[in-house]
């Protein structure tokens, strides 16, 4: 899509939205705040704590937002006939904190700053008391959260749908250098933001059987009956009075306690079914190494889908919509395959509850559904065993079989005689697929593709590889269905809120409109050589680094030098993201410093943060190595400020907001062809960090936007990776030819960082020297050479700052406002339905 059409799409949705009226609710807020604070203080008289100030402020904002919510809903109802509503189904919404964003959006930060001052408190310290809503894992969940911000900003009629996880994913602690997981009890002190919707309750069933009526119609009789209740979280626009909605479902048992069991004294037994129901909402990604864990996960997905679709249909009918218009008036978007049961559930509701015929129901489903793919890794594409579906969702399985049969019949007509193709694209994988354990399974990605009118990847390279690899057959059959929509991030959170000082510099040079139209950042290009602006960039960065250094001192008791180069890699720990390559560089640098302590080193502080999935041993081993290396390097008197390695525990949105504005260098070093897009890369560049990165994901489009010469690119590209693998990759050859690499590997293997323990990293070293599937050995030399170029540029602050300015100037395209405008244009608008 060209820039102009994206902007036109944006303009046209904006025209739909209500326009900003200057804040007139100062008095309202003060009033709500005072009342809420009185309630807080009545529990606990005396000087209010920061926690009670935070809750009172959140409660007051919630009241104001609820008013805006009602107005937004009324406006959407009014135009329901001609503005399609978008329903964004996602298992994850990584929202972070809400209060700072709400105050900025409502234009009320100064009001509350004053109100807190009256209580002897300062705003930032009160804001910090809010726990992160960490209802997600990584990029996919944060993307969904950024989308909600842009939905509001653009005035798009929409609902985000998710689950209300009681304990998020997990809180990461570090004990003896190892990750330990604990429940993230983020609602322990309540959740001042959420609006319970007791009138929005829908039945959700599991198990049982399908009854066939005399007329041939089929009715599911579930054995287990739950209720899903809505809780709304409201997301404000910053430049209008529009809001968007995150509607999260809470499951509970339909039946009260078992009274007989209770009277017998079996109290636990009386409530067993209630605990089982509530377990659905405990954690995101329950450990799926057990059958019970996998079943729970499937139930979560089914509950999300069923409650959301019942809600959608009820709204549509309430607004006077006819059933046959449902698909034209409503878009249902699947964020990855987690909600891919949606087409089956929608078919079930339309067929069994609303009495439509198959063809009509299928037309509606295909009009409504669209699907975003987020990964090319085959092992990450969900497949559910038929046995489990049969047991928990028997009617859905019947429907999936019928979808498949009709789909394959149609293909037999179109491409006669190609049985191999049919078995490759079938929704059902026969026994013997990778990791199947000999069971037949439903390929959820295939279901999503067959039921959708659009399927998109999340960056240009990813979308290209998607149609060349995992979905090649489908792309040949339905080329018009596959498109690209490159990810973005919201500039409100990731620039304005995270980096107020840089925002101030931008305001002074460009005016304030970049917040709404990020393409205005390109106005910096002409100023890149302005030494005054360079110096301002440098001063802002220095202040942000100082703050981060203070945080590291507080949290870890470690002194880091704000004048050293801050080299940052923060993201989920995964082998493909290659935190290990980063560590190999740290070790090589350490060895070189020890060998030549008096050489002219560019001081560097390497910061790493990220969680490893609880069952992912190799990722946990990388975390441990980071701590082991950090302990050795940071305590070696020969090294001093020349090198420090810091691991910041419990990575999340708020930590990212503190770290990113303080980064000089952004590590985006995934093996080419593995990172779908990345969005961390965008946040860093927007905040004036330079990127050291591979030719992967959105790094490529970023480099093209601000000039490849302004990014430190290195490493094999996708084609070269494929070639090397095809020729028979041997990592040992690279080690044998590179003395430095050899020394690094030897030090790890020989216990150089593990007090002589040669077992601790055996599996890790064996994998590097054995298969090294992510080609760390092949990319090592180029990575190190590129890090030296980084050092050289950093020694010239004027040149460095000039590039930082050019990076920011080129990031205008990477706003989720543009991303959402493209989705509207290419996926969600009725005109895409033909
Ligand atoms: C942006 C973000 C991510 C995604 O980071 P990548 O580097 O793109 O993997 C993950 N987690 C949090 C908390 C984020 O803010």
mmCIF file of N, CA, C and O in Angstrom, residues 402-448:
data_model
loop_
_atom_site.group_PDB
_atom_site.id
_atom_site.type_symbol
_atom_site.label_atom_id
_atom_site.label_comp_id
_atom_site.label_asym_id
_atom_site.label_seq_id
_atom_site.Cartn_x
_atom_site.Cartn_y
_atom_site.Cartn_z
ATOM 1 N N UNK A 402 -17.193 -31.289 8.333
ATOM 2 C CA UNK A 402 -18.012 -30.928 7.173
ATOM 3 C C UNK A 402 -17.377 -29.792 6.359
ATOM 4 O O UNK A 402 -17.397 -29.806 5.136
ATOM 5 N N UNK A 403 -16.804 -28.810 7.066
ATOM 6 C CA UNK A 403 -16.073 -27.741 6.358
ATOM 7 C C UNK A 403 -14.994 -28.382 5.489
ATOM 8 O O UNK A 403 -14.822 -28.054 4.318
ATOM 9 N N UNK A 404 -14.286 -29.325 6.087
ATOM 10 C CA UNK A 404 -13.176 -29.965 5.377
ATOM 11 C C UNK A 404 -13.667 -30.741 4.158
ATOM 12 O O UNK A 404 -13.106 -30.650 3.074
ATOM 13 N N UNK A 405 -14.741 -31.476 4.351
ATOM 14 C CA UNK A 405 -15.231 -32.296 3.250
ATOM 15 C C UNK A 405 -15.671 -31.435 2.067
ATOM 16 O O UNK A 405 -15.331 -31.700 0.920
ATOM 17 N N UNK A 406 -16.381 -30.362 2.360
ATOM 18 C CA UNK A 406 -16.829 -29.474 1.285
ATOM 19 C C UNK A 406 -15.639 -28.800 0.607
ATOM 20 O O UNK A 406 -15.614 -28.625 -0.607
ATOM 21 N N UNK A 407 -14.665 -28.415 1.419
ATOM 22 C CA UNK A 407 -13.460 -27.776 0.890
ATOM 23 C C UNK A 407 -12.706 -28.750 -0.029
ATOM 24 O O UNK A 407 -12.340 -28.413 -1.164
ATOM 25 N N UNK A 408 -12.531 -29.981 0.430
ATOM 26 C CA UNK A 408 -11.775 -30.951 -0.378
ATOM 27 C C UNK A 408 -12.559 -31.345 -1.633
ATOM 28 O O UNK A 408 -11.978 -31.532 -2.711
ATOM 29 N N UNK A 409 -13.882 -31.434 -1.519
ATOM 30 C CA UNK A 409 -14.705 -31.739 -2.698
ATOM 31 C C UNK A 409 -14.527 -30.678 -3.775
ATOM 32 O O UNK A 409 -14.381 -30.984 -4.960
ATOM 33 N N UNK A 410 -14.536 -29.426 -3.318
ATOM 34 C CA UNK A 410 -14.363 -28.326 -4.261
ATOM 35 C C UNK A 410 -12.989 -28.418 -4.945
ATOM 36 O O UNK A 410 -12.867 -28.220 -6.156
ATOM 37 N N UNK A 411 -11.989 -28.771 -4.149
ATOM 38 C CA UNK A 411 -10.638 -28.891 -4.722
ATOM 39 C C UNK A 411 -10.549 -30.034 -5.713
ATOM 40 O O UNK A 411 -9.860 -29.936 -6.732
ATOM 41 N N UNK A 412 -11.238 -31.129 -5.420
ATOM 42 C CA UNK A 412 -11.212 -32.265 -6.342
ATOM 43 C C UNK A 412 -11.726 -31.850 -7.714
ATOM 44 O O UNK A 412 -11.240 -32.312 -8.742
ATOM 45 N N UNK A 413 -12.711 -30.952 -7.710
ATOM 46 C CA UNK A 413 -13.236 -30.428 -8.976
ATOM 47 C C UNK A 413 -12.199 -29.548 -9.671
ATOM 48 O O UNK A 413 -11.987 -29.645 -10.859
ATOM 49 N N UNK A 414 -11.579 -28.683 -8.859
ATOM 50 C CA UNK A 414 -10.656 -27.704 -9.422
ATOM 51 C C UNK A 414 -9.346 -28.326 -9.882
ATOM 52 O O UNK A 414 -8.798 -27.944 -10.900
ATOM 53 N N UNK A 415 -8.800 -29.230 -9.059
ATOM 54 C CA UNK A 415 -7.502 -29.841 -9.378
ATOM 55 C C UNK A 415 -7.639 -31.359 -9.290
ATOM 56 O O UNK A 415 -7.215 -31.962 -8.313
ATOM 57 N N UNK A 416 -8.248 -31.952 -10.298
ATOM 58 C CA UNK A 416 -8.529 -33.381 -10.205
ATOM 59 C C UNK A 416 -7.241 -34.199 -10.100
ATOM 60 O O UNK A 416 -6.231 -33.846 -10.705
ATOM 61 N N UNK A 417 -7.323 -35.244 -9.302
ATOM 62 C CA UNK A 417 -6.240 -36.228 -9.303
ATOM 63 C C UNK A 417 -5.023 -35.890 -8.465
ATOM 64 O O UNK A 417 -4.047 -36.621 -8.473
ATOM 65 N N UNK A 418 -5.071 -34.780 -7.734
ATOM 66 C CA UNK A 418 -3.882 -34.447 -6.933
ATOM 67 C C UNK A 418 -4.119 -34.791 -5.457
ATOM 68 O O UNK A 418 -4.347 -33.926 -4.623
ATOM 69 N N UNK A 419 -4.060 -36.097 -5.166
ATOM 70 C CA UNK A 419 -4.337 -36.543 -3.796
ATOM 71 C C UNK A 419 -3.302 -36.005 -2.804
ATOM 72 O O UNK A 419 -3.614 -35.728 -1.646
ATOM 73 N N UNK A 420 -2.068 -35.856 -3.267
ATOM 74 C CA UNK A 420 -1.019 -35.350 -2.369
ATOM 75 C C UNK A 420 -1.352 -33.939 -1.904
ATOM 76 O O UNK A 420 -1.196 -33.601 -0.727
ATOM 77 N N UNK A 421 -1.831 -33.118 -2.855
ATOM 78 C CA UNK A 421 -2.228 -31.749 -2.496
ATOM 79 C C UNK A 421 -3.354 -31.793 -1.459
ATOM 80 O O UNK A 421 -3.325 -31.083 -0.452
ATOM 81 N N UNK A 422 -4.355 -32.649 -1.719
ATOM 82 C CA UNK A 422 -5.482 -32.713 -0.786
ATOM 83 C C UNK A 422 -5.010 -33.052 0.623
ATOM 84 O O UNK A 422 -5.486 -32.472 1.599
ATOM 85 N N UNK A 423 -4.069 -33.985 0.714
ATOM 86 C CA UNK A 423 -3.666 -34.357 2.075
ATOM 87 C C UNK A 423 -2.807 -33.264 2.698
ATOM 88 O O UNK A 423 -2.804 -33.097 3.916
ATOM 89 N N UNK A 424 -2.096 -32.486 1.864
ATOM 90 C CA UNK A 424 -1.307 -31.385 2.439
ATOM 91 C C UNK A 424 -2.188 -30.256 2.965
ATOM 92 O O UNK A 424 -1.885 -29.649 3.988
ATOM 93 N N UNK A 425 -3.277 -29.959 2.252
ATOM 94 C CA UNK A 425 -4.093 -28.816 2.671
ATOM 95 C C UNK A 425 -5.275 -29.198 3.568
ATOM 96 O O UNK A 425 -5.914 -28.315 4.142
ATOM 97 N N UNK A 426 -5.532 -30.478 3.685
ATOM 98 C CA UNK A 426 -6.659 -30.921 4.513
ATOM 99 C C UNK A 426 -6.609 -30.287 5.908
ATOM 100 O O UNK A 426 -5.543 -30.033 6.451
ATOM 101 N N UNK A 427 -7.797 -30.035 6.471
ATOM 102 C CA UNK A 427 -7.836 -29.514 7.840
ATOM 103 C C UNK A 427 -7.427 -30.587 8.836
ATOM 104 O O UNK A 427 -7.128 -30.286 9.991
ATOM 105 N N UNK A 428 -7.459 -31.831 8.375
ATOM 106 C CA UNK A 428 -7.134 -32.939 9.275
ATOM 107 C C UNK A 428 -5.775 -33.502 8.891
ATOM 108 O O UNK A 428 -5.557 -33.891 7.751
ATOM 109 N N UNK A 429 -4.875 -33.529 9.852
ATOM 110 C CA UNK A 429 -3.575 -34.135 9.634
ATOM 111 C C UNK A 429 -3.683 -35.604 10.026
ATOM 112 O O UNK A 429 -4.129 -35.930 11.126
ATOM 113 N N UNK A 430 -3.293 -36.478 9.087
ATOM 114 C CA UNK A 430 -3.349 -37.910 9.405
ATOM 115 C C UNK A 430 -2.252 -38.229 10.414
ATOM 116 O O UNK A 430 -1.378 -37.417 10.674
ATOM 117 N N UNK A 431 -2.264 -39.439 10.964
ATOM 118 C CA UNK A 431 -1.252 -39.814 11.956
ATOM 119 C C UNK A 431 0.138 -39.619 11.377
ATOM 120 O O UNK A 431 0.337 -39.757 10.189
ATOM 121 N N UNK A 432 1.060 -39.301 12.262
ATOM 122 C CA UNK A 432 2.461 -39.298 11.838
ATOM 123 C C UNK A 432 3.011 -37.923 11.545
ATOM 124 O O UNK A 432 4.169 -37.793 11.205
ATOM 125 N N UNK A 433 2.195 -36.871 11.688
ATOM 126 C CA UNK A 433 2.739 -35.521 11.538
ATOM 127 C C UNK A 433 3.713 -35.223 12.665
ATOM 128 O O UNK A 433 3.718 -35.914 13.687
ATOM 129 N N UNK A 434 4.519 -34.190 12.474
ATOM 130 C CA UNK A 434 5.523 -33.814 13.464
ATOM 131 C C UNK A 434 4.885 -33.624 14.839
ATOM 132 O O UNK A 434 3.937 -32.877 15.003
ATOM 133 N N UNK A 435 5.382 -34.355 15.825
ATOM 134 C CA UNK A 435 4.898 -34.198 17.203
ATOM 135 C C UNK A 435 3.480 -34.689 17.439
ATOM 136 O O UNK A 435 2.848 -34.339 18.424
ATOM 137 N N UNK A 436 2.961 -35.505 16.547
ATOM 138 C CA UNK A 436 1.546 -35.890 16.663
ATOM 139 C C UNK A 436 1.348 -37.025 17.660
ATOM 140 O O UNK A 436 0.237 -37.252 18.124
ATOM 141 N N UNK A 437 2.425 -37.753 17.959
ATOM 142 C CA UNK A 437 2.273 -38.915 18.831
ATOM 143 C C UNK A 437 1.314 -39.941 18.230
ATOM 144 O O UNK A 437 0.642 -40.656 18.942
ATOM 145 N N UNK A 438 1.225 -39.986 16.913
ATOM 146 C CA UNK A 438 0.408 -40.995 16.250
ATOM 147 C C UNK A 438 -1.074 -40.696 16.252
ATOM 148 O O UNK A 438 -1.888 -41.544 15.903
ATOM 149 N N UNK A 439 -1.451 -39.449 16.628
ATOM 150 C CA UNK A 439 -2.874 -39.108 16.632
ATOM 151 C C UNK A 439 -3.228 -38.299 15.397
ATOM 152 O O UNK A 439 -2.391 -37.568 14.880
ATOM 153 N N UNK A 440 -4.489 -38.346 14.990
ATOM 154 C CA UNK A 440 -4.946 -37.415 13.948
ATOM 155 C C UNK A 440 -5.287 -36.096 14.633
ATOM 156 O O UNK A 440 -5.807 -36.077 15.745
ATOM 157 N N UNK A 441 -4.991 -35.002 13.934
ATOM 158 C CA UNK A 441 -5.185 -33.686 14.569
ATOM 159 C C UNK A 441 -5.789 -32.687 13.587
ATOM 160 O O UNK A 441 -5.623 -32.818 12.375
ATOM 161 N N UNK A 442 -6.461 -31.703 14.141
ATOM 162 C CA UNK A 442 -6.997 -30.616 13.324
ATOM 163 C C UNK A 442 -5.939 -29.527 13.216
ATOM 164 O O UNK A 442 -5.414 -29.056 14.216
ATOM 165 N N UNK A 443 -5.660 -29.110 11.978
ATOM 166 C CA UNK A 443 -4.685 -28.033 11.757
ATOM 167 C C UNK A 443 -5.442 -26.709 11.836
ATOM 168 O O UNK A 443 -6.170 -26.337 10.897
ATOM 169 N N UNK A 444 -5.246 -26.026 12.941
ATOM 170 C CA UNK A 444 -6.052 -24.821 13.177
ATOM 171 C C UNK A 444 -5.737 -23.719 12.160
ATOM 172 O O UNK A 444 -6.618 -22.940 11.788
ATOM 173 N N UNK A 445 -4.483 -23.648 11.704
ATOM 174 C CA UNK A 445 -4.143 -22.625 10.710
ATOM 175 C C UNK A 445 -4.913 -22.879 9.414
ATOM 176 O O UNK A 445 -5.382 -21.939 8.762
ATOM 177 N N UNK A 446 -5.063 -24.140 9.035
ATOM 178 C CA UNK A 446 -5.803 -24.440 7.802
ATOM 179 C C UNK A 446 -7.275 -24.070 7.951
ATOM 180 O O UNK A 446 -7.892 -23.532 7.028
ATOM 181 N N UNK A 447 -7.825 -24.360 9.120
ATOM 182 C CA UNK A 447 -9.209 -23.956 9.366
ATOM 183 C C UNK A 447 -9.342 -22.435 9.225
ATOM 184 O O UNK A 447 -10.271 -21.921 8.579
ATOM 185 N N UNK A 448 -8.384 -21.716 9.825
ATOM 186 C CA UNK A 448 -8.441 -20.250 9.774
ATOM 187 C C UNK A 448 -8.346 -19.748 8.321
ATOM 188 O O UNK A 448 -9.058 -18.815 7.938
#
